[in-house]
XYZ file of C-alpha atoms in Angstrom:
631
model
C -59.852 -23.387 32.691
C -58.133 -26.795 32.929
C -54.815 -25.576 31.595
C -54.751 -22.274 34.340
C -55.455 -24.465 37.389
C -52.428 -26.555 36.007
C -50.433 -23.975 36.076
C -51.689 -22.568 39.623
C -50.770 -25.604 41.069
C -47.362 -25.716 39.548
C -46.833 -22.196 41.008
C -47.819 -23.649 44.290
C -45.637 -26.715 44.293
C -42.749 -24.652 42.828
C -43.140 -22.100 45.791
C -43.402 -24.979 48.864
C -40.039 -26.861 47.268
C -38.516 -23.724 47.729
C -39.497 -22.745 51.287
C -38.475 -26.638 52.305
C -34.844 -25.755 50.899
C -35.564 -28.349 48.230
C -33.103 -27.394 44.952
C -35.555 -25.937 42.578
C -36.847 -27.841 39.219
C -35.705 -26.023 36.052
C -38.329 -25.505 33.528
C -38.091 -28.015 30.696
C -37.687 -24.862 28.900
C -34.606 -23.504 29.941
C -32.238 -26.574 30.474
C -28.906 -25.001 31.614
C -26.348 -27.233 29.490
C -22.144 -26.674 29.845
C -21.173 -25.350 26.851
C -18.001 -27.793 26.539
C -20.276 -30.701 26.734
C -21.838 -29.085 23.159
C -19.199 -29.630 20.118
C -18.891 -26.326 17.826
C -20.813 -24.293 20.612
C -19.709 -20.097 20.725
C -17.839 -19.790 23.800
C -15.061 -17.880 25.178
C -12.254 -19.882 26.162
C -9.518 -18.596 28.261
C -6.370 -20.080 29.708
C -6.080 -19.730 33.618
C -9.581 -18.866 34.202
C -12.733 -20.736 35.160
C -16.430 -19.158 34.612
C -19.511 -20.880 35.741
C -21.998 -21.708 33.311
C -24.492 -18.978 32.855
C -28.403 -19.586 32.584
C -29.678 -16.533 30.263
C -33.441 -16.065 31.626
C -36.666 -13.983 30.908
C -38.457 -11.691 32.998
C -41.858 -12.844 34.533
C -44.822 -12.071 32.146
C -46.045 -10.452 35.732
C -42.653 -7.715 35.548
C -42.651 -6.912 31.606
C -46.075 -7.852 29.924
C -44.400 -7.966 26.679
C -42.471 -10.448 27.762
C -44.850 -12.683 28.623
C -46.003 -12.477 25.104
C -42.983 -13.536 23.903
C -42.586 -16.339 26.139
C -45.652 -17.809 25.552
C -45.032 -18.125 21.728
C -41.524 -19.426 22.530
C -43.143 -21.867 24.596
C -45.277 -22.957 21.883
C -42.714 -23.500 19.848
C -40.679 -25.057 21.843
C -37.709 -22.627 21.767
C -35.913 -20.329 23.959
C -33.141 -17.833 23.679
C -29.822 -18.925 25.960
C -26.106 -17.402 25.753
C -23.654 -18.487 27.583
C -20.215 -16.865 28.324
C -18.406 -15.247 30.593
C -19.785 -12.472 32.426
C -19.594 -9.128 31.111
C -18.349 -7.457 34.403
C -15.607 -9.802 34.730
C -12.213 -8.949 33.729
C -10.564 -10.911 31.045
C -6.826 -10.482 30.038
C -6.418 -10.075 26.256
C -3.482 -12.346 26.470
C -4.958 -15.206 27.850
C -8.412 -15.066 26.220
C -9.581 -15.351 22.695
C -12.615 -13.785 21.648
C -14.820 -15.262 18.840
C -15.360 -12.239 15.971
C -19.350 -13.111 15.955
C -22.131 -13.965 18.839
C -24.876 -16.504 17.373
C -28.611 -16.558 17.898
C -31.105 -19.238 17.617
C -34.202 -17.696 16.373
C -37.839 -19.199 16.806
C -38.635 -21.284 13.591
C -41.991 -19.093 13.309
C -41.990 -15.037 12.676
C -44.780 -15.496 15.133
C -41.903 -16.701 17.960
C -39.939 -14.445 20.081
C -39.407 -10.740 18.893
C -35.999 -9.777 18.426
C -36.910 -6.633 20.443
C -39.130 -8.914 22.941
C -35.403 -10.848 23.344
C -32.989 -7.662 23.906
C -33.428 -8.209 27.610
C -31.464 -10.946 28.832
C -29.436 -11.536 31.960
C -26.289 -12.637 32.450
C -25.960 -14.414 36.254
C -22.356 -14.618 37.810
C -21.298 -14.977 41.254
C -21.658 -11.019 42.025
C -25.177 -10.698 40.479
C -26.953 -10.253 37.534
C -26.790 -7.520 34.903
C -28.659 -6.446 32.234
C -27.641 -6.003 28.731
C -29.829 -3.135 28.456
C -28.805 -1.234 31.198
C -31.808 -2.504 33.036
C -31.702 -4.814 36.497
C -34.374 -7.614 35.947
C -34.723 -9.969 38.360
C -35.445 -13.537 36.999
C -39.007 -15.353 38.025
C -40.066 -18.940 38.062
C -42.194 -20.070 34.660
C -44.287 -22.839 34.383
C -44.126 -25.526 31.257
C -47.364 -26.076 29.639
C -47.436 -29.930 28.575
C -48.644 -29.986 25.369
C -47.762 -31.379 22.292
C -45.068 -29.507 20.047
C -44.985 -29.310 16.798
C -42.473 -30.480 14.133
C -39.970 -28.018 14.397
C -37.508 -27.382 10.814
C -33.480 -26.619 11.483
C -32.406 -23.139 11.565
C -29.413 -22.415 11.725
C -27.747 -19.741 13.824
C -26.554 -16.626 11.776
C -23.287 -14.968 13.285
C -23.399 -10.968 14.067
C -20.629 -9.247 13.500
C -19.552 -7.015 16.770
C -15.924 -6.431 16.258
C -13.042 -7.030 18.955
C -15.883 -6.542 21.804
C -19.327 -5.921 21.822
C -19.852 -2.485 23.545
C -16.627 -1.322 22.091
C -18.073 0.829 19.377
C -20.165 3.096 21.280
C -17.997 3.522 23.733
C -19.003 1.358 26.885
C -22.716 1.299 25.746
C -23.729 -1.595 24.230
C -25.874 -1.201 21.039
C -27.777 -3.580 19.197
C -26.019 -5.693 17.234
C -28.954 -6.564 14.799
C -29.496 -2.817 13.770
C -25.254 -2.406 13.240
C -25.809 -5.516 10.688
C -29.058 -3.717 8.934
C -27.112 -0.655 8.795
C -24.136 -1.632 7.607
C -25.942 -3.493 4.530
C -28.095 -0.102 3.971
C -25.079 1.417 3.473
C -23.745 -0.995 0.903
C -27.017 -0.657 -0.997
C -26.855 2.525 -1.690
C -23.741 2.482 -3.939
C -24.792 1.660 -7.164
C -22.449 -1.570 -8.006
C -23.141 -1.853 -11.699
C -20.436 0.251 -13.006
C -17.790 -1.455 -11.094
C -17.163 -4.019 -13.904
C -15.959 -0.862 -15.687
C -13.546 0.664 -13.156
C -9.558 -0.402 -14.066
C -9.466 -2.749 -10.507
C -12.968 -3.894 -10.815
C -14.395 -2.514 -7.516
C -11.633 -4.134 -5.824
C -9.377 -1.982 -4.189
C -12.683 -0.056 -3.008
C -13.260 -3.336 -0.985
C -9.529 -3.873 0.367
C -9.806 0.069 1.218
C -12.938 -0.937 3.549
C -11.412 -3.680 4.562
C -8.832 -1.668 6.147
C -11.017 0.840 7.652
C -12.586 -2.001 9.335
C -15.838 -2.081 7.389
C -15.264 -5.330 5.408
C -17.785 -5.685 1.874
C -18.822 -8.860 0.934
C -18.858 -8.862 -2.684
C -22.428 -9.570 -4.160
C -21.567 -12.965 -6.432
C -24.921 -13.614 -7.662
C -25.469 -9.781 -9.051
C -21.537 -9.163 -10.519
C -21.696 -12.746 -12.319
C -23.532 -12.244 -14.910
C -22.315 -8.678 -14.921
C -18.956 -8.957 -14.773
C -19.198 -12.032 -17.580
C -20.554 -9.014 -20.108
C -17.655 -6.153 -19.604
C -14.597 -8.761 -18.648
C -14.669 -9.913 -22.218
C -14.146 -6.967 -25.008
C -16.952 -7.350 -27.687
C -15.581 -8.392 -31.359
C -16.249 -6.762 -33.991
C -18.863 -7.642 -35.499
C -20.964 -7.016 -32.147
C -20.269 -3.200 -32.778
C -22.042 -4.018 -36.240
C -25.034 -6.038 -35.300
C -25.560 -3.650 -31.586
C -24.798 -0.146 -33.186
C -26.399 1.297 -36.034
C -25.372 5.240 -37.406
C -22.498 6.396 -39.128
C -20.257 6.567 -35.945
C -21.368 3.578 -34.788
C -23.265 5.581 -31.563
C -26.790 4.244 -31.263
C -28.146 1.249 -30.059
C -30.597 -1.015 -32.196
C -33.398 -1.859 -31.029
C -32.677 -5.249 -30.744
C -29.519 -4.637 -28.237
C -29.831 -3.951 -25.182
C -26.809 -2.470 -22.726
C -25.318 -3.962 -19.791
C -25.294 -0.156 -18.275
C -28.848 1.149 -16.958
C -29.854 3.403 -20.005
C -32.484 5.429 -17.472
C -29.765 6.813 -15.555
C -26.758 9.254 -15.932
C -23.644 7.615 -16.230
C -20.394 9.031 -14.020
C -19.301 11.757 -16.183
C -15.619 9.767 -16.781
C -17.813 7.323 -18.641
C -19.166 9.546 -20.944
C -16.320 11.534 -21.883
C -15.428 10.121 -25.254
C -11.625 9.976 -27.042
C -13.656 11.894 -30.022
C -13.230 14.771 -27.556
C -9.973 15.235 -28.873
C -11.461 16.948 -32.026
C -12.492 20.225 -30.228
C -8.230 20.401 -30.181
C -8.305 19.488 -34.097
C -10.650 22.175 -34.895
C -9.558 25.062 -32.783
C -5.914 24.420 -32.789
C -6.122 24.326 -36.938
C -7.644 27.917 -36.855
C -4.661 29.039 -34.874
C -2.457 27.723 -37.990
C -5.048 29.200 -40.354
C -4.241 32.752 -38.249
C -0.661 32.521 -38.604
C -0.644 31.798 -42.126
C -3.049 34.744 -43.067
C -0.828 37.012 -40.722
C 2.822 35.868 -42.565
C 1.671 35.244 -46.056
C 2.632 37.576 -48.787
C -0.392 36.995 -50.673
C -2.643 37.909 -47.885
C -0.617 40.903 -46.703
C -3.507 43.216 -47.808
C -5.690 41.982 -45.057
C -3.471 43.249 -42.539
C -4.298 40.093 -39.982
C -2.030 40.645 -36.412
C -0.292 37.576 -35.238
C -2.179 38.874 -32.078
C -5.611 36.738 -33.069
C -3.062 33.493 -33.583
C -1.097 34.029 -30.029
C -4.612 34.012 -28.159
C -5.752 31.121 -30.774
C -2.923 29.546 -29.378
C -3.242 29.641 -25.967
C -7.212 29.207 -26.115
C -5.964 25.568 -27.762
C -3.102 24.966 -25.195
C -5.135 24.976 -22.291
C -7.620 23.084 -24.239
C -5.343 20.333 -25.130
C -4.441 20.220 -21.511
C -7.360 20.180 -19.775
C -8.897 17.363 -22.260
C -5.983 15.524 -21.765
C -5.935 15.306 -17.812
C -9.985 13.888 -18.009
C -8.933 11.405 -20.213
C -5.969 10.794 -18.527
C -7.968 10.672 -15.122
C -10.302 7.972 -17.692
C -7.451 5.645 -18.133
C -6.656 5.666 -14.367
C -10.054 4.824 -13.267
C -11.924 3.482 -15.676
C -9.531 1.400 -18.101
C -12.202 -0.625 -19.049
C -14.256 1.753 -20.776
C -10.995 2.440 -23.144
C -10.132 -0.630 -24.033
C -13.702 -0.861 -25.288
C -12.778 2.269 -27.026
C -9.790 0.818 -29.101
C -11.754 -1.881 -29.741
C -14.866 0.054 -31.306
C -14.325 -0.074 -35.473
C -15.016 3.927 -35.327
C -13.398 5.118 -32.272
C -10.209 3.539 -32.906
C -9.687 6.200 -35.353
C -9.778 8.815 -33.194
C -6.473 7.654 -30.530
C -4.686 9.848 -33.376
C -6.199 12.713 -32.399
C -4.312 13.939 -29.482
C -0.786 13.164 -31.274
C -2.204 15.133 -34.173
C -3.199 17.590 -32.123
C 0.218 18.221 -30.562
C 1.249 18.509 -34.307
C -0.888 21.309 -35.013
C 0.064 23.299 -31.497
C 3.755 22.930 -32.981
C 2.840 24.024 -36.136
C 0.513 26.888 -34.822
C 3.429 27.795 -32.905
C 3.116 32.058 -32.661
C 6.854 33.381 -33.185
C 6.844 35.650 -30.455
C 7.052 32.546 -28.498
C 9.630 30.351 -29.952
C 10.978 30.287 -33.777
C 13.376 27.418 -33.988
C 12.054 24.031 -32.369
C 13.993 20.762 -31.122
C 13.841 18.001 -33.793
C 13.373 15.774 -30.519
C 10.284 17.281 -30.421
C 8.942 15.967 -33.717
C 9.933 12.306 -32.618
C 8.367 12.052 -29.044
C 4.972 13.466 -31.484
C 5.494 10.616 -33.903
C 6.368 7.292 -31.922
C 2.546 6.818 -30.530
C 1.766 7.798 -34.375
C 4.286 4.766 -35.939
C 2.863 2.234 -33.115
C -0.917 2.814 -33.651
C 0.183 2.346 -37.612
C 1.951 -0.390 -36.973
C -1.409 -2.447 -35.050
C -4.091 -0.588 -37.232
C -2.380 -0.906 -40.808
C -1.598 -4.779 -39.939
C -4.943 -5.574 -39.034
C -6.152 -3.840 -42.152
C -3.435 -6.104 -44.274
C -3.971 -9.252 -42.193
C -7.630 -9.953 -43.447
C -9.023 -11.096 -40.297
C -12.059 -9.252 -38.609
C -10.808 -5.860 -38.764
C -9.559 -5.940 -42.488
C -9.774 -2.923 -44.502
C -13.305 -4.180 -46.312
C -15.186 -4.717 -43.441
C -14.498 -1.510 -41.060
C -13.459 0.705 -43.713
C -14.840 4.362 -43.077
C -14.226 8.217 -43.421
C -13.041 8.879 -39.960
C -10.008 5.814 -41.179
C -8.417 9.038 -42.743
C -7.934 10.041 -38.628
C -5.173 7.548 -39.432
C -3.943 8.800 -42.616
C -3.712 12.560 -42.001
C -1.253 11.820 -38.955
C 1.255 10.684 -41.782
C 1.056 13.613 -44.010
C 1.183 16.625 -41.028
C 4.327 14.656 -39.368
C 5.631 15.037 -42.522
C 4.756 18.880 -42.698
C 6.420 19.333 -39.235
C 9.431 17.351 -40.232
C 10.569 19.343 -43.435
C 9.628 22.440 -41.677
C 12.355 21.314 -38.559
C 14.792 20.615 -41.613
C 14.421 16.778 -41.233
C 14.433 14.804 -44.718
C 14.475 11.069 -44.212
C 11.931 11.073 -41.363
C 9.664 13.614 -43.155
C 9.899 11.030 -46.406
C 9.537 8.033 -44.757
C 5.567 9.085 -43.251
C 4.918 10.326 -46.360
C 5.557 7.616 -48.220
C 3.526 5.555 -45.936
C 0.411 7.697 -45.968
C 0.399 8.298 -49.907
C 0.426 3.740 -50.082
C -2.371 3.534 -47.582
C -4.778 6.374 -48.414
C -4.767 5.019 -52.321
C -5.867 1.952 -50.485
C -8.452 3.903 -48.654
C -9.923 6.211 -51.319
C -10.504 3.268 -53.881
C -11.801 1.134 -50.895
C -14.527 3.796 -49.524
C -15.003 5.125 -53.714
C -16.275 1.130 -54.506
C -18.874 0.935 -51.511
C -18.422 -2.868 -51.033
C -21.532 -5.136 -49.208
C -19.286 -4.999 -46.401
C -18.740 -1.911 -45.532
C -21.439 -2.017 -43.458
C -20.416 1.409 -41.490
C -20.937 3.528 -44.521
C -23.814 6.002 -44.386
C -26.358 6.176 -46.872
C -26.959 9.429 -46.591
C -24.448 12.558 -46.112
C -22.565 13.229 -43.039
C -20.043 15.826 -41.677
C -17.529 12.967 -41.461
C -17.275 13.157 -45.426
C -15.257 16.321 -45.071
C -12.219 14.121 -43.905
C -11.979 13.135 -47.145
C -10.319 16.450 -48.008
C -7.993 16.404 -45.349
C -5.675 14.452 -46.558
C -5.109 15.637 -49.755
C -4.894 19.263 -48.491
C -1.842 18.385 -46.025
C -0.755 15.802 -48.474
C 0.392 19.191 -50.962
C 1.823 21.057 -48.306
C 3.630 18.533 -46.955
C 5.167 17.887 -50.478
C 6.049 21.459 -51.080
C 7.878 21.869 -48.171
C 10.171 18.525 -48.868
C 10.927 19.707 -52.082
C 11.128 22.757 -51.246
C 8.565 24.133 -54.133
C 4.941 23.935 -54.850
C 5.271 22.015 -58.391
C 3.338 19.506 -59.977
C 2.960 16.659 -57.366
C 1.092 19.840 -54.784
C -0.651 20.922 -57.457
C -2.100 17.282 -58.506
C -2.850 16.711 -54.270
C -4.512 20.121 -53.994
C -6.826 20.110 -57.004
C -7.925 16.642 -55.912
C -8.678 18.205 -52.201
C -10.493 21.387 -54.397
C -13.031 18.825 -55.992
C -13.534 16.327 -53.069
C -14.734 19.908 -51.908
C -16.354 21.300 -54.311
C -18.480 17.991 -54.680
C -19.604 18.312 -50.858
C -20.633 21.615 -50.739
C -23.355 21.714 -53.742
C -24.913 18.913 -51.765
C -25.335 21.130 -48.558
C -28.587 20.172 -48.631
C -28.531 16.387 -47.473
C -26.770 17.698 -44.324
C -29.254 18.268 -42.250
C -31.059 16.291 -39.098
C -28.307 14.633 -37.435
C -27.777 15.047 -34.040
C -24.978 16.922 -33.020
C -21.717 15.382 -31.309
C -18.153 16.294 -30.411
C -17.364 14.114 -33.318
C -18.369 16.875 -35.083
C -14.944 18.531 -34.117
C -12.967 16.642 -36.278
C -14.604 17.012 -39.397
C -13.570 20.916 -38.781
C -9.719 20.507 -39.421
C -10.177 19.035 -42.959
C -12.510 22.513 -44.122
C -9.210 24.568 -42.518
C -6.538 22.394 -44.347
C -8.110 23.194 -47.430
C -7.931 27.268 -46.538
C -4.000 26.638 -45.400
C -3.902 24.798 -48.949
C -5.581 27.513 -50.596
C -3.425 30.156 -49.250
C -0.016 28.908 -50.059
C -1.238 28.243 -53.518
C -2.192 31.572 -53.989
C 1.805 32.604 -53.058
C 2.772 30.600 -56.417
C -0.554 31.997 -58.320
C -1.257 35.004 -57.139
C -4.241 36.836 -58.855
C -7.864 37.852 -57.781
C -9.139 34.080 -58.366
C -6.895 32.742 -55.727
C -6.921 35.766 -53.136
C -10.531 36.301 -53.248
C -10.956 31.902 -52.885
C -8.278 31.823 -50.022
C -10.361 34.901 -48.092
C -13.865 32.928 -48.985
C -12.744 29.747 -47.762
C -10.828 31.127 -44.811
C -14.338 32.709 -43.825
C -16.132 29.637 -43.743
C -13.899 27.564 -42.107
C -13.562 30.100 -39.227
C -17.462 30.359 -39.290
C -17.965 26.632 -39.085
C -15.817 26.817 -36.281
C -17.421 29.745 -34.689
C -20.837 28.060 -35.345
C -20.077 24.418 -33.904
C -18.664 26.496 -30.582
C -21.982 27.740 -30.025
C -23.535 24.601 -30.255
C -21.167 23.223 -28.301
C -22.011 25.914 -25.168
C -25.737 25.588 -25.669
C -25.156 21.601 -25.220
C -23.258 21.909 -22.176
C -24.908 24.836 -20.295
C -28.027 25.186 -21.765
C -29.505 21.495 -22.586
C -26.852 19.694 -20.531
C -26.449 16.886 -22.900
C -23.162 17.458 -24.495
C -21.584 14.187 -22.884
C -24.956 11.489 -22.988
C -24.596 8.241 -21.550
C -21.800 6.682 -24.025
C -23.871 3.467 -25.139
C -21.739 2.494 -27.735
C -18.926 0.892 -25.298
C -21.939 -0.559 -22.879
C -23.048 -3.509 -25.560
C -23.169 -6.815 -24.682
C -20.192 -9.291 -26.024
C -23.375 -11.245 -27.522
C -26.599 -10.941 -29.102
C -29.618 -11.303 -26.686
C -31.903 -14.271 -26.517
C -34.977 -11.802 -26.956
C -34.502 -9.434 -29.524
C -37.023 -9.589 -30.979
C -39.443 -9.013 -28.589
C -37.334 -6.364 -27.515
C -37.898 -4.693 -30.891
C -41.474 -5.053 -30.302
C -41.854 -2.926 -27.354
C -38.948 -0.534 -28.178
C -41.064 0.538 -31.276
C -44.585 0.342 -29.192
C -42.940 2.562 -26.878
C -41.788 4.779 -29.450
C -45.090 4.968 -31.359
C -46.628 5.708 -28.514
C -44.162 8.969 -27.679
C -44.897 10.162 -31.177
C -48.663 10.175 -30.551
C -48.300 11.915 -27.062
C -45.898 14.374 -29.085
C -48.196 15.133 -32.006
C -51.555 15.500 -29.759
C -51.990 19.519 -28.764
C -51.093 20.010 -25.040
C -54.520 22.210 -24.282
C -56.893 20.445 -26.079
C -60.190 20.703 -24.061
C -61.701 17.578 -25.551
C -58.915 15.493 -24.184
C -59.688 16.525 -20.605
C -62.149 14.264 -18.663
């Protein structure tokens, strides 16, 4: 009761000064200051051109209830919310004025103070009136000051708004508020998932210059890309693919690992297209060679096989080739990252020979109603990528550092080998002789290295599978191409094709009465590759049968023909029901998402990876309609 006939009497007082023509008392309140006298203050300074100080006040509790409100917490805090500037209405030359980019706001130091929405409605006072930010005229009212004692009030400082060259320029003449540009602006950030930026060839940052130009700047987030961009910067070594990857492509996390891409969520599809890709072009362009050589071989005249099938064999594998290699190609533009992990990985390495390899086989598959004699420039634009990934992969086999032969040696290192002997196959058949030689020579040294390195099983090659895998089949490729290559140097198939091929018979021989182990492993594109080698061996077959030709051969070139196009035939189909059916044929691509070290908690990772496993395989194994389990 005290404190309202206080105020009363303050109303009174305030109300006689001014009928008197006394100047009236400002509220202790809302102390009008000159900006100048206040160092560091926001204010609009202009050459030529004077403004009065402006006194930014509240409406009367009596006018806007809510207001009052407002006012009354500001008061007991001891705060109030005052711009000064130029008026709005006045006109200011661009010339002779600059504008600050940002307008700052002293908050209350309490959530309990003045509402931002409470504080939209301010009022600028010039010389030809006031106006309202709002659009709404509010006269300005005398307030009291309640004399009581204010608490200890902590520094906040003010936090600029961004409202471009002017602040009603965006909508057009209406001002909007700034506070829900800001929130919306940051909304919008937020809902671009940031973590794959590490991956992307400029790092997320010609996104950010391209906003920056459209006027909608991005503050990169330092304290989330850090630690991030400290895990994909630097390429893993080699023995992280080791200790994070387990399988025999090196394609599955441990469970001690964990990945520095979210493993709940599909990946952009660029990062899960793989290089092994490139073996859908190995296996399907082979069977177009496989075609042509039933159709022109003497031996298999009786099965009266049109170079029809190997034209549209052909052309199913051109476009192939060409559409695999514009993703890829559209990979290396955008996400260069992601392939340099690639090289790096011990496995996939092996696989940058596909696509040259690849081209080999579309010149070799060549169908003769579409060219007969080729350029010989051809064959060396095909082998230069060939002689430079030798050059790096064979050196770092020879060098005996981290990558030497004993410690990443594998089946799908005869990716590497195979390249030598086919070059050679195309060269001889172009008429080339030194060239043709030359690879050969260098693929016959290094796959004796090879075949007594993978034949010894060493401690450290830790890559090696246990059991069986389709990526023991490369194991016969290079034999296969290794006799036809010889045959058509020399120009006969004599002792040296025969020793190559009956080495390629047994390595094949040996695989298939084991059939048996083949089984549960989970399908890949990888799977490709291992095609080619099964198809070399029919090609092989075939021309042998053209020096030996008697029911043994004919009837073994026809059975293995048939199960090399059946293989093919089969993994197509899975291939279809993968990527139309189960949508899975391109999973998230963990093996180039490790981190460059081994995590602090791996073993309690373990822990709950296998808890959370055990506890899939009892929801798995428990009947779905089981009435007793139902409360």
């Amino acid at each position: 009761m005290e404190l309202s006939h206080q105020m009363e009497s303050k109303d009174r007082q305030v109300q006689l000064s001014t009928k008197q023509g006394l100047p009236e008392e400002l509220p202790s309140l809302l102390k009008c200051i000159v900006s100048k006298t206040v160092a560091g203050f926001d204010s609009v300074e202009c050459s030529g051109m004077n403004y009065p100080t402006q006194l930014v006040t509240l409406p009367s509790p009596q006018e806007d209830p809510t207001v009052g409100k407002g006012l009354e917490a500001a008061k007991l805090h001891g705060q109030a919310n005052v711009i000064f500037g130029p008026p709005p209405s006045s006109p200011v030359e661009a010339t002779d004025c600059h504008q600050p980019h940002a307008i700052s706001f002293s908050m209350p130091a309490s959530p309990s103070g003045l509402h931002i929405s409470q504080a939209a409605k301010v009022i600028f006072i010039d010389k030809a009136g006031p106006t309202a930010i709002d659009g709404q005229l509010n006269q300005p009212s005398d307030s009291d000051t309640v004399n009581s004692q204010q608490p200890k009030q902590e520094k906040f400082h003010s936090q600029p708004i961004p409202t471009g060259n002017s602040y009603g320029k965006a909508t057009g003449g209406k001002v909007s508020d700034p506070f829900e540009s800001q929130l919306r602006i940051s909304r919008n950030d937020n809902q671009r998932d940031k973590r794959f930026d590490s991956f992307k060839t400029w790092s997320g940052k010609l996104e950010r210059q391209l906003s920056n130009l459209r006027g909608k700047p991005q503050e990169p987030d330092l304290e989330a890309n850090d630690c991030h961009s400290a895990e994909t910067e630097t390429v893993p070594a080699v023995d992280r693919y080791f200790d994070a990857l387990e399988g025999p492509e090196l394609d599955t996390l441990r469970a001690t690992e964990v990945s520095v891409l979210p493993e709940d969520k599909k990946w952009p599809f660029l990062l899960r297209f793989p290089i092994s890709s490139f073996g859908m072009c190995l296996g399907v362009s082979s069977q177009a060679i496989l075609w042509k050589t039933l159709a022109i071989s003497p031996s298999m005249s009786f099965l009266h096989v049109s170079l029809t099938v190997n034209f549209i064999l052909w052309c199913i594998s051109l476009a192939l080739m060409a559409t695999i290699s514009l993703i890829y190609s559209l990979k290396i533009i955008f996400y260069f990252e992601t392939v340099r992990r690639e090289y790096h990985h011990p496995i996939r390495v092996n696989f940058f020979f596909a696509p040259w390899i690849a081209c080999l086989f579309l010149v070799l598959g060549l169908p003769p109603s579409v060219a007969v004699n080729i350029h010989a420039a051809l064959w060396y634009v095909c082998m230069a990528p060939i002689f430079c990934l030798e050059l790096k992969i064979y050196g770092q086999w020879m060098s005996g550092g981290q990558r030497r032969l004993s410690k990443v040696a594998n089946p799908s290192n005869h990716l590497s080998i195979v390249g030598n002997f086919v070059g050679a196959l195309l060269g001889a058949s172009m008429g080339l002789k030194e060239g043709p030689i030359f690879f050969f020579a260098v693929g016959l040294a290094h796959y004796t290295v090879l075949f007594v390195t993978l034949y010894q099983r060493l401690p450290t090659n830790e890559t090696l599978p246990k059991d069986l895998h389709p990526v023991f089949f490369l194991f016969v490729a290079a034999p296969s191409v290794a006799c036809m290559a010889w045959a058509k140097i020399n120009g006969d198939f004599d002792y040296g094709s025969r020793i190559a091929y009956f080495i390629a018979m047994f390595l094949y021989a040996s695989l298939a009465v084991r059939i048996n182990f083949f089984r549960g492993f989970r399908f890949s594109l990888a799977w490709w590759a291992y095609t080619f080698p099964m198809t070399g061996a029919s090609v092989a077959t075939i021309r042998y049968s053209m020096e030996v030709t008697n029911v043994l051969t004919r009837s073994l070139s026809v059975g293995l023909s048939a199960i090399s196009t059946l293989t093919v035939t089969a993994l197509l189909v899975f291939t279809i029901i993968h990527a139309f059916i189960l949508h899975d044929l391109f999973p998230n691509d963990i093996s180039i998402a490790i981190t460059w070290k081994r995590p602090k908690f791996n073993k309690k990772l373990a822990h709950l990876r296998s808890a959370s496993s055990d506890m899939k395989d009892i929801e798995a194994s428990l009947p779905k309609n089981n009435p007793e389990l139902e409360l």
